[in-house]
Short mmCIF file of C-alpha atoms and ligand atoms in Angstrom, two decimals:
data_model
loop_
_atom_site.label_atom_id
_atom_site.label_comp_id
_atom_site.label_asym_id
_atom_site.label_seq_id
_atom_site.Cartn_x
_atom_site.Cartn_y
_atom_site.Cartn_z
CA MET A 6 -32.12 1.31 26.16
CA ARG A 7 -33.67 -1.90 24.98
CA LYS A 8 -31.39 -4.59 23.52
CA LEU A 9 -31.61 -5.83 19.93
CA HIS A 10 -29.86 -8.82 18.46
CA VAL A 11 -29.92 -9.30 14.67
CA LYS A 12 -28.58 -12.51 13.09
CA SER A 13 -27.94 -12.09 9.40
CA TYR A 14 -27.80 -15.01 6.99
CA GLY A 15 -26.58 -15.10 3.37
CA CYS A 16 -25.73 -12.30 1.02
CA GLN A 17 -24.42 -8.76 1.39
CA MET A 18 -27.88 -7.35 0.68
CA ASN A 19 -29.03 -9.00 3.91
CA VAL A 20 -26.10 -7.56 5.78
CA TYR A 21 -27.00 -4.10 4.41
CA ASP A 22 -30.64 -4.62 5.38
CA SER A 23 -29.66 -5.67 8.85
CA HIS A 24 -27.58 -2.56 9.33
CA ARG A 25 -30.50 -0.47 8.12
CA MET A 26 -32.86 -2.14 10.55
CA ILE A 27 -30.38 -1.65 13.41
CA ASP A 28 -30.05 2.07 12.49
CA LEU A 29 -33.78 2.43 12.20
CA LEU A 30 -34.55 0.83 15.56
CA ALA A 31 -31.77 2.87 17.24
CA ARG A 32 -34.27 5.73 16.93
CA ASP A 33 -36.70 3.66 18.98
CA SER A 34 -34.05 3.24 21.73
CA TYR A 35 -32.78 -0.22 20.65
CA ALA A 36 -29.09 -0.78 21.08
CA GLU A 37 -27.46 -3.67 19.17
CA ILE A 38 -25.90 -6.48 21.18
CA ALA A 39 -23.73 -9.30 19.77
CA THR A 40 -25.51 -12.37 21.27
CA PRO A 41 -29.21 -13.13 21.71
CA ASP A 42 -29.10 -14.12 25.41
CA ASP A 43 -29.98 -10.70 26.90
CA ALA A 44 -31.93 -9.36 23.89
CA ASP A 45 -35.41 -7.80 24.19
CA LEU A 46 -35.84 -8.18 20.44
CA ILE A 47 -34.29 -10.87 18.23
CA ILE A 48 -34.43 -10.53 14.45
CA LEU A 49 -33.39 -13.45 12.19
CA ASN A 50 -32.69 -11.90 8.81
CA THR A 51 -32.88 -14.98 6.68
CA CYS A 52 -31.62 -16.04 3.24
CA HIS A 53 -33.31 -18.51 0.89
CA ILE A 54 -30.44 -19.11 -1.58
CA ARG A 55 -28.68 -22.01 0.09
CA GLU A 56 -29.99 -25.48 0.50
CA LYS A 57 -32.34 -26.23 3.43
CA ALA A 58 -32.45 -22.51 4.31
CA ALA A 59 -35.88 -22.74 5.87
CA GLU A 60 -34.88 -25.82 7.94
CA LYS A 61 -31.90 -23.92 9.35
CA VAL A 62 -34.15 -21.10 10.39
CA TYR A 63 -36.58 -23.44 12.17
CA SER A 64 -33.72 -25.04 14.04
CA GLU A 65 -32.45 -21.60 15.15
CA LEU A 66 -35.97 -20.73 16.23
CA GLY A 67 -35.93 -23.91 18.37
CA ARG A 68 -32.91 -22.54 20.27
CA ILE A 69 -34.52 -19.16 20.63
CA ARG A 70 -37.75 -20.69 21.95
CA LYS A 71 -35.77 -22.03 24.93
CA LEU A 72 -34.30 -18.63 25.56
CA LYS A 73 -37.72 -16.99 25.31
CA ARG A 74 -39.16 -19.52 27.84
CA GLU A 75 -36.34 -18.94 30.29
CA ALA A 76 -36.72 -15.21 29.99
CA SER A 77 -40.48 -15.38 30.62
CA HIS A 78 -39.84 -17.33 33.85
CA SER A 79 -37.98 -14.29 35.07
CA GLY A 80 -40.69 -11.92 33.93
CA ARG A 81 -38.84 -10.67 30.82
CA ARG A 82 -40.39 -10.69 27.34
CA ILE A 83 -38.32 -11.39 24.20
CA ILE A 84 -39.90 -10.37 20.88
CA VAL A 85 -38.88 -12.63 18.01
CA ALA A 86 -39.09 -11.49 14.36
CA VAL A 87 -38.22 -13.44 11.25
CA ALA A 88 -37.21 -11.18 8.31
CA GLY A 89 -35.62 -11.70 4.90
CA CYS A 90 -36.29 -14.10 2.00
CA VAL A 91 -37.39 -17.15 4.07
CA ALA A 92 -39.96 -14.81 5.76
CA GLN A 93 -41.14 -13.73 2.32
CA ALA A 94 -41.34 -17.28 1.05
CA GLU A 95 -42.85 -18.99 4.08
CA GLY A 96 -45.10 -16.20 5.45
CA GLU A 97 -47.85 -17.56 7.67
CA GLU A 98 -46.23 -20.95 7.67
CA ILE A 99 -43.56 -19.68 10.02
CA MET A 100 -46.19 -18.73 12.62
CA ARG A 101 -47.77 -22.16 12.23
CA ARG A 102 -44.52 -24.16 12.73
CA ALA A 103 -43.02 -21.79 15.29
CA PRO A 104 -45.88 -20.10 17.23
CA MET A 105 -43.44 -18.30 19.50
CA VAL A 106 -42.52 -16.03 16.59
CA ASP A 107 -44.16 -12.59 17.01
CA MET A 108 -43.50 -11.05 13.63
CA VAL A 109 -42.81 -12.20 10.05
CA ILE A 110 -41.64 -9.40 7.78
CA GLY A 111 -40.61 -9.46 4.13
CA PRO A 112 -37.59 -7.62 2.72
CA GLN A 113 -39.74 -4.92 1.14
CA ASN A 114 -41.30 -3.85 4.44
CA TYR A 115 -38.48 -3.10 6.87
CA HIS A 116 -39.33 0.57 7.02
CA ARG A 117 -42.58 -0.50 8.74
CA LEU A 118 -40.70 -2.28 11.56
CA PRO A 119 -41.30 0.36 14.26
CA ALA A 120 -45.04 0.47 13.54
CA LEU A 121 -45.29 -3.34 13.44
CA LEU A 122 -43.30 -3.62 16.66
CA ALA A 123 -45.75 -1.28 18.35
CA GLN A 124 -48.53 -3.75 17.32
CA VAL A 125 -46.57 -6.69 18.64
CA GLU A 126 -45.98 -4.92 21.90
CA THR A 127 -49.72 -4.86 22.44
CA GLY A 128 -49.78 -8.65 22.07
CA ALA A 129 -50.62 -8.94 18.36
CA LYS A 130 -48.92 -11.39 15.97
CA VAL A 131 -47.94 -9.76 12.69
CA VAL A 132 -47.24 -11.11 9.21
CA ASP A 133 -46.29 -8.47 6.67
CA THR A 134 -44.98 -9.89 3.36
CA GLU A 135 -46.76 -7.56 0.95
CA PHE A 136 -44.82 -5.90 -1.86
CA PRO A 137 -45.72 -2.24 -1.11
CA ILE A 138 -45.28 0.51 -3.70
CA GLU A 139 -43.71 2.93 -1.29
CA ASP A 140 -40.00 3.49 -1.42
CA LYS A 141 -38.49 1.25 1.28
CA PHE A 142 -35.04 2.84 0.78
CA ASP A 143 -36.57 6.25 1.42
CA HIS A 144 -37.80 5.27 4.81
CA LEU A 145 -34.66 3.37 5.88
CA ALA A 146 -32.14 5.89 4.59
CA PRO A 147 -33.85 9.26 4.03
CA ALA A 148 -31.75 11.98 2.39
CA SER A 149 -32.48 14.13 5.36
CA ALA A 150 -31.05 11.63 7.88
CA PRO A 151 -28.21 13.22 9.82
CA ALA A 152 -25.70 10.44 9.16
CA ILE A 153 -25.75 6.94 7.87
CA ARG A 154 -23.66 4.97 10.35
CA ALA A 155 -20.33 3.82 8.97
CA ARG A 156 -19.03 0.50 10.26
CA GLY A 157 -15.40 0.51 9.23
CA VAL A 158 -13.32 1.35 6.20
CA THR A 159 -15.57 -0.45 3.64
CA ALA A 160 -19.32 -0.28 3.19
CA PHE A 161 -22.07 -1.80 1.06
CA VAL A 162 -24.68 0.45 -0.45
CA THR A 163 -27.81 -1.08 -1.97
CA VAL A 164 -28.58 0.69 -5.24
CA GLN A 165 -30.99 -1.76 -6.81
CA GLU A 166 -33.20 -4.51 -5.49
CA GLY A 167 -35.19 -7.35 -7.04
CA CYS A 168 -34.79 -9.09 -10.37
CA ASP A 169 -36.80 -9.49 -13.60
CA LYS A 170 -34.70 -12.26 -15.07
CA PHE A 171 -36.39 -15.36 -13.70
CA CYS A 172 -33.59 -17.79 -14.01
CA THR A 173 -35.31 -21.13 -13.52
CA PHE A 174 -33.27 -22.13 -10.41
CA CYS A 175 -33.58 -18.89 -8.53
CA VAL A 176 -36.03 -17.64 -5.89
CA VAL A 177 -34.97 -13.99 -5.97
CA PRO A 178 -37.67 -12.70 -8.36
CA TYR A 179 -40.30 -14.30 -6.05
CA THR A 180 -38.79 -13.21 -2.72
CA ARG A 181 -37.41 -9.81 -3.65
CA GLY A 182 -39.88 -8.85 -6.36
CA ALA A 183 -39.41 -6.80 -9.46
CA GLU A 184 -36.36 -4.61 -10.13
CA VAL A 185 -36.34 -1.26 -8.45
CA SER A 186 -33.46 1.25 -8.45
CA ARG A 187 -32.69 4.14 -6.12
CA PRO A 188 -32.31 7.62 -7.56
CA VAL A 189 -28.68 8.81 -8.09
CA ALA A 190 -29.06 11.80 -5.72
CA LYS A 191 -30.00 9.62 -2.77
CA ILE A 192 -27.13 7.21 -3.34
CA VAL A 193 -24.75 10.16 -3.65
CA THR A 194 -25.99 11.56 -0.33
CA GLU A 195 -25.54 8.22 1.40
CA VAL A 196 -22.03 7.72 -0.07
CA GLU A 197 -21.02 11.26 0.87
CA GLY A 198 -22.14 10.56 4.44
CA LEU A 199 -20.18 7.33 4.58
CA ALA A 200 -17.02 8.90 3.08
CA ALA A 201 -17.23 11.76 5.62
CA ALA A 202 -17.36 9.15 8.35
CA GLY A 203 -14.16 7.43 7.12
CA VAL A 204 -15.39 4.86 4.63
CA ARG A 205 -12.89 4.55 1.76
CA GLU A 206 -14.32 1.67 -0.27
CA ILE A 207 -17.94 1.50 -1.42
CA THR A 208 -19.41 -1.70 -2.95
CA LEU A 209 -22.71 -1.04 -4.75
CA ILE A 210 -24.98 -3.99 -4.32
CA GLY A 211 -28.13 -5.30 -5.89
CA GLN A 212 -29.52 -8.69 -6.89
CA ASN A 213 -28.88 -7.73 -10.43
CA VAL A 214 -26.85 -4.59 -9.85
CA ASN A 215 -25.95 -3.83 -13.43
CA ALA A 216 -29.65 -3.70 -14.34
CA TYR A 217 -29.54 -0.48 -12.35
CA HIS A 218 -31.78 2.17 -13.88
CA GLY A 219 -32.30 5.01 -11.41
CA GLU A 220 -33.38 8.53 -11.86
CA GLY A 221 -30.34 10.71 -12.63
CA GLU A 222 -29.68 14.07 -10.94
CA ASN A 223 -30.87 15.71 -14.13
CA GLY A 224 -34.16 13.83 -13.92
CA ARG A 225 -33.17 11.52 -16.84
CA PRO A 226 -32.64 7.77 -16.45
CA ALA A 227 -29.12 6.82 -15.28
CA GLU A 228 -27.37 3.52 -15.86
CA LEU A 229 -24.82 1.86 -13.56
CA GLY A 230 -21.94 3.33 -15.58
CA ASP A 231 -23.38 6.87 -15.00
CA LEU A 232 -23.75 6.19 -11.31
CA LEU A 233 -20.12 4.95 -11.01
CA HIS A 234 -18.86 8.05 -12.81
CA ARG A 235 -20.79 10.32 -10.39
CA LEU A 236 -19.64 8.39 -7.26
CA ALA A 237 -16.00 8.54 -8.38
CA GLU A 238 -16.24 12.31 -7.81
CA VAL A 239 -17.19 11.97 -4.15
CA PRO A 240 -14.26 13.19 -1.98
CA GLY A 241 -12.74 10.49 0.18
CA VAL A 242 -13.98 7.56 -1.95
CA LEU A 243 -10.84 5.72 -2.94
CA ARG A 244 -12.38 2.52 -4.31
CA LEU A 245 -15.62 1.43 -5.94
CA ARG A 246 -16.92 -2.04 -6.63
CA TYR A 247 -20.29 -3.50 -7.57
CA THR A 248 -21.93 -6.87 -7.35
CA THR A 249 -23.72 -9.04 -8.43
CA SER A 250 -24.01 -8.68 -12.19
CA HIS A 251 -25.75 -10.41 -15.05
CA PRO A 252 -23.77 -10.78 -18.27
CA GLY A 253 -26.76 -9.72 -20.34
CA ASP A 254 -26.86 -6.28 -18.63
CA VAL A 255 -23.18 -5.33 -19.26
CA ASP A 256 -23.49 -2.33 -21.57
CA GLU A 257 -21.01 -0.03 -23.25
CA ASN A 258 -21.48 2.62 -20.61
CA LEU A 259 -20.40 0.17 -17.93
CA ILE A 260 -17.44 -0.98 -19.98
CA ALA A 261 -16.45 2.62 -20.38
CA ALA A 262 -16.54 3.06 -16.55
CA HIS A 263 -14.06 0.20 -16.31
CA ARG A 264 -11.84 1.87 -18.85
CA ASP A 265 -12.05 5.43 -17.45
CA LEU A 266 -12.32 5.18 -13.68
CA ALA A 267 -9.20 4.31 -11.75
CA VAL A 268 -11.23 4.10 -8.55
CA LEU A 269 -13.32 1.32 -10.03
CA MET A 270 -11.43 -1.81 -9.01
CA PRO A 271 -10.16 -4.14 -11.69
CA HIS A 272 -12.22 -7.03 -10.40
CA LEU A 273 -15.57 -8.22 -11.57
CA HIS A 274 -17.76 -10.99 -10.26
CA LEU A 275 -19.77 -12.08 -13.34
CA PRO A 276 -21.69 -15.31 -12.79
CA VAL A 277 -21.98 -17.58 -15.78
CA GLN A 278 -23.49 -20.66 -14.01
CA SER A 279 -22.81 -23.13 -16.84
CA GLY A 280 -20.64 -23.37 -19.95
CA SER A 281 -23.24 -25.35 -21.91
CA ASP A 282 -25.62 -23.45 -24.22
CA ARG A 283 -28.24 -26.20 -23.70
CA ILE A 284 -28.13 -25.75 -19.91
CA LEU A 285 -27.93 -21.93 -20.14
CA ALA A 286 -31.15 -22.03 -22.13
CA ALA A 287 -32.78 -24.44 -19.63
CA MET A 288 -31.70 -22.05 -16.87
CA ASN A 289 -33.34 -19.16 -18.77
CA ARG A 290 -30.04 -17.27 -18.45
CA ARG A 291 -30.85 -15.25 -21.61
CA HIS A 292 -27.23 -15.44 -22.81
CA THR A 293 -25.14 -18.05 -24.63
CA ARG A 294 -21.60 -19.20 -23.93
CA SER A 295 -20.35 -17.05 -26.77
CA ASP A 296 -22.33 -13.96 -25.50
CA TYR A 297 -20.58 -14.36 -22.20
CA LEU A 298 -17.07 -14.78 -23.70
CA ASP A 299 -17.70 -11.71 -25.84
CA VAL A 300 -18.62 -9.59 -22.79
CA ILE A 301 -15.44 -10.80 -21.04
CA ALA A 302 -13.34 -9.92 -24.07
CA ARG A 303 -14.87 -6.43 -24.33
CA ILE A 304 -14.27 -5.67 -20.69
CA ARG A 305 -10.72 -7.07 -20.88
CA ALA A 306 -10.03 -4.84 -23.88
CA ALA A 307 -11.10 -1.84 -21.77
CA ARG A 308 -9.23 -2.86 -18.60
CA PRO A 309 -6.53 -5.44 -19.43
CA GLU A 310 -5.56 -6.11 -15.83
CA ILE A 311 -9.11 -6.97 -14.68
CA ALA A 312 -9.63 -10.24 -12.76
CA PHE A 313 -12.89 -12.11 -13.14
CA THR A 314 -14.63 -14.36 -10.68
CA SER A 315 -17.82 -16.34 -11.19
CA ASP A 316 -20.51 -18.60 -9.87
CA PHE A 317 -21.14 -22.10 -11.18
CA ILE A 318 -23.99 -24.56 -10.66
CA VAL A 319 -23.23 -28.18 -11.34
CA GLY A 320 -25.83 -30.88 -11.86
CA PHE A 321 -28.62 -28.67 -13.09
CA PRO A 322 -31.55 -30.92 -14.22
CA GLY A 323 -30.71 -32.59 -17.53
CA GLU A 324 -26.95 -31.76 -17.31
CA THR A 325 -24.99 -34.44 -19.16
CA GLU A 326 -21.25 -35.19 -18.86
CA GLU A 327 -20.77 -33.25 -22.18
CA ASP A 328 -22.61 -30.23 -20.76
CA PHE A 329 -20.42 -30.37 -17.66
CA ARG A 330 -17.25 -30.57 -19.75
CA ASP A 331 -18.44 -27.36 -21.44
CA THR A 332 -18.48 -25.81 -18.01
CA LEU A 333 -14.95 -27.00 -17.32
CA ARG A 334 -13.94 -25.59 -20.74
CA ILE A 335 -15.36 -22.16 -20.14
CA PHE A 336 -13.74 -22.05 -16.73
CA ASP A 337 -10.31 -22.65 -18.38
CA GLU A 338 -11.04 -20.31 -21.29
CA VAL A 339 -11.91 -17.32 -19.20
CA GLY A 340 -9.01 -17.83 -16.77
CA TYR A 341 -10.88 -16.72 -13.65
CA ALA A 342 -9.06 -15.60 -10.48
CA THR A 343 -11.37 -17.86 -8.52
CA ALA A 344 -15.01 -18.93 -8.45
CA TYR A 345 -17.80 -20.15 -6.26
CA SER A 346 -19.39 -23.50 -7.19
CA PHE A 347 -22.47 -25.23 -5.91
CA LYS A 348 -24.40 -28.37 -6.53
CA TYR A 349 -27.81 -27.66 -7.96
CA SER A 350 -30.49 -27.98 -5.33
CA ALA A 351 -34.15 -27.49 -6.02
CA ARG A 352 -35.88 -24.39 -4.62
CA PRO A 353 -39.59 -24.98 -4.12
CA GLY A 354 -41.64 -22.76 -6.38
CA THR A 355 -39.00 -22.40 -9.11
CA PRO A 356 -39.56 -24.09 -12.53
CA ALA A 357 -36.36 -26.18 -12.41
CA ALA A 358 -37.54 -27.83 -9.19
CA ASP A 359 -40.43 -29.54 -11.01
CA ARG A 360 -38.30 -31.08 -13.76
CA ASP A 361 -38.24 -34.86 -13.83
CA ASP A 362 -34.62 -35.14 -15.14
CA GLN A 363 -32.89 -34.25 -11.81
CA VAL A 364 -29.26 -35.35 -11.72
CA ALA A 365 -28.31 -38.05 -9.21
CA GLU A 366 -26.69 -36.76 -6.01
CA GLU A 367 -23.48 -38.83 -6.43
CA ILE A 368 -22.99 -37.43 -10.01
CA LYS A 369 -23.43 -33.88 -8.70
CA THR A 370 -20.89 -34.56 -5.93
CA GLU A 371 -18.34 -36.06 -8.33
CA ARG A 372 -18.69 -33.15 -10.82
CA LEU A 373 -18.46 -30.55 -8.12
CA ALA A 374 -15.21 -32.16 -6.80
CA ARG A 375 -13.73 -32.03 -10.36
CA LEU A 376 -14.71 -28.36 -10.82
CA GLN A 377 -13.50 -27.33 -7.40
CA ASP A 378 -10.20 -29.01 -7.94
CA ARG A 379 -9.69 -26.81 -10.99
CA ILE A 380 -10.90 -23.69 -9.14
CA ASN A 381 -8.41 -24.35 -6.28
CA ARG A 382 -5.52 -24.87 -8.65
CA ARG A 383 -6.41 -21.81 -10.55
CA GLN A 384 -6.82 -19.65 -7.46
CA SER A 385 -3.44 -20.85 -6.13
CA ALA A 386 -1.82 -19.98 -9.51
CA PHE A 387 -3.46 -16.58 -9.50
CA ASN A 388 -2.25 -15.84 -5.96
CA ARG A 389 1.27 -17.19 -6.64
CA GLY A 390 1.42 -14.86 -9.67
CA CYS A 391 1.17 -11.90 -7.27
CA VAL A 392 4.36 -12.82 -5.47
CA GLY A 393 7.09 -10.27 -6.28
CA GLN A 394 4.58 -7.73 -7.48
CA SER A 395 3.81 -4.35 -5.88
CA ILE A 396 0.15 -4.08 -5.15
CA ASP A 397 -1.99 -1.30 -3.69
CA VAL A 398 -3.72 -2.43 -0.55
CA LEU A 399 -6.47 -0.66 1.33
CA PHE A 400 -5.92 -1.45 4.98
CA GLU A 401 -9.10 -2.36 6.87
CA LYS A 402 -8.35 -3.68 10.32
CA PRO A 403 -5.79 -5.08 12.71
CA GLY A 404 -4.59 -8.62 11.93
CA LYS A 405 -4.56 -11.59 14.20
CA LEU A 406 -0.90 -11.13 15.24
CA PRO A 407 0.31 -8.12 17.30
CA GLY A 408 1.64 -5.44 14.96
CA GLN A 409 -0.15 -6.91 11.92
CA ILE A 410 -2.71 -5.16 9.77
CA VAL A 411 -4.99 -6.61 7.07
CA GLY A 412 -6.29 -5.04 3.90
CA ARG A 413 -7.48 -6.01 0.44
CA SER A 414 -5.78 -5.97 -2.92
CA PRO A 415 -7.62 -4.51 -5.90
CA PHE A 416 -8.69 -8.10 -6.72
CA LEU A 417 -10.21 -8.53 -3.22
CA GLN A 418 -7.45 -10.85 -1.89
CA PRO A 419 -6.80 -10.35 1.80
CA VAL A 420 -3.21 -9.06 2.35
CA GLN A 421 -1.45 -9.28 5.69
CA VAL A 422 1.39 -6.95 6.52
CA MET A 423 3.39 -6.05 9.67
CA ALA A 424 2.80 -2.24 9.86
CA ALA A 425 1.45 0.46 12.07
CA SER A 426 -2.31 0.60 12.63
CA SER A 427 -2.22 4.26 11.64
CA LEU A 428 -2.38 2.99 8.06
CA ILE A 429 -5.86 1.58 8.55
CA GLY A 430 -8.13 3.51 6.22
CA GLU A 431 -5.35 4.20 3.76
CA ILE A 432 -3.96 2.70 0.62
CA ALA A 433 -0.31 1.73 0.62
CA THR A 434 1.88 -0.14 -1.85
CA VAL A 435 2.87 -3.60 -0.70
CA ARG A 436 5.45 -5.90 -2.20
CA ILE A 437 3.95 -9.34 -2.05
CA THR A 438 6.36 -11.88 -0.49
CA GLY A 439 4.26 -14.94 0.11
CA VAL A 440 0.95 -16.74 -0.23
CA GLY A 441 -1.15 -18.40 2.46
CA SER A 442 -4.18 -20.65 1.98
CA ASN A 443 -6.51 -17.72 1.32
CA SER A 444 -4.41 -14.59 1.68
CA LEU A 445 -1.19 -12.85 0.63
CA PHE A 446 1.64 -11.67 2.82
CA GLY A 447 3.81 -8.70 2.04
CA THR A 448 5.96 -5.79 3.21
CA LEU A 449 5.39 -2.12 2.84
CA HIS A 450 7.43 -0.31 0.32
CA SER A 451 10.04 1.58 2.34
CA ALA A 452 8.62 4.95 1.24
CA GLU A 453 5.29 3.89 2.82
CA VAL A 454 6.67 2.84 6.26
CA PRO A 455 5.37 5.39 8.71
CA GLU A 456 7.87 7.21 11.00
CA PRO A 457 8.06 5.31 14.32
CA ALA A 458 6.13 7.02 17.09
CA SER A 459 8.22 9.23 19.33
CA THR A 460 9.42 7.46 22.45
CA GLY A 461 9.29 10.70 24.44
CA THR A 462 12.99 10.50 25.32
CA GLY A 463 14.01 13.46 23.23
CA GLY A 464 16.72 13.85 20.66
S1 LIG B 29 -30.24 -12.90 -12.64
FE1 LIG B 29 -29.52 -13.51 -10.65
S2 LIG B 29 -31.07 -12.82 -9.12
FE2 LIG B 29 -31.99 -12.68 -11.17
S3 LIG B 29 -33.13 -14.61 -11.35
FE3 LIG B 29 -31.14 -14.94 -12.29
S4 LIG B 29 -29.77 -15.76 -10.65
FE4 LIG B 29 -31.65 -14.92 -9.69
#
């Protein structure tokens, strides 16, 4: 077996793609290893969302260059590939700045990895960042594949890729291309395989997942609500989630899924980015503050216990103190469980990057601190509100302490409990007794406590 190390940056889509590449290359006798030192093939699956993403990749490549040099002294060849959104955005530039790289491959082309590797093995350098019309998903996860490898109790399944929204701060439409959705039948096959292998929670992912518009099993178009209804029927699937959504693509069908499907968790990450209509328009978000609040109200009416989380960008070009206060106001008004917040940072090639009214760094820093203070207080209050409640927890893995297991609440909070590891993969009701910095602590309801294992000493 040859050894493969994949380092994945950024979002869940990249994690999913990395797993697919690992599964695909397993057919070419590549076995995954956890560190790059002994690898024959190293793939950096990069992300372009965060600041200085490309620079981080180049500094990682600097470290790998040393490894590659040392290996060549002992007659061993390491093939280095850069994949993901930085590969898509930088293309040939990567080869120019880091000539030791053998392959640059965009996110649309992973199914061509084995063929491209064969070229590299003959000494060629390969850059493949085209947007092909073939179905990438088909090649990476064919319906006829014997089994999609499960990696625990929870799994991500990509159902949609790309985005047509063109928010003015975002690189996704340029790096991932136009929206494409997988047919329902193929997703069902994949989810059935995962459930049969022990996966109990499926998170459907896509850059704009609720723009999902795949071919239904009856040949007619299916929306995300239809897909969720269908997947709720798959035996073994106990929980469904989806991320990341655009407020403008929340339709009645999706709201009905939240109302009707108990397996669809009462938690929705719905990015708003700003609370100011002026800034939302400048971001080309295609929704106003009141559109967003209306969507929140309609989902809450359908599923009153639902918890919302969101993303916020502070210091978008032209943002005034009044615009920022609108952001603080919408944060309070929605009453999120928690949120992610970032300072705006320009992404080359996006319209907002060229604006000449960029906000000074110290103002962004100060606004971010104010928003994060609110987020932290709100998250603490939300978690404290769980104390004394009985919450269903899906247990995922052993905890850090002996005898401890960790799972997730319906609202995605980690929950730590002293209980038998035989509960991993199951849902049990936990009485929440305390709150840590980022997780909850609890005890099993007595009815859920498994019988102690026999000591073998007889009765
Ligand atoms: S909807 Fe999301 S992925 Fe699409 S352009 Fe806007 S921020 Fe980017």
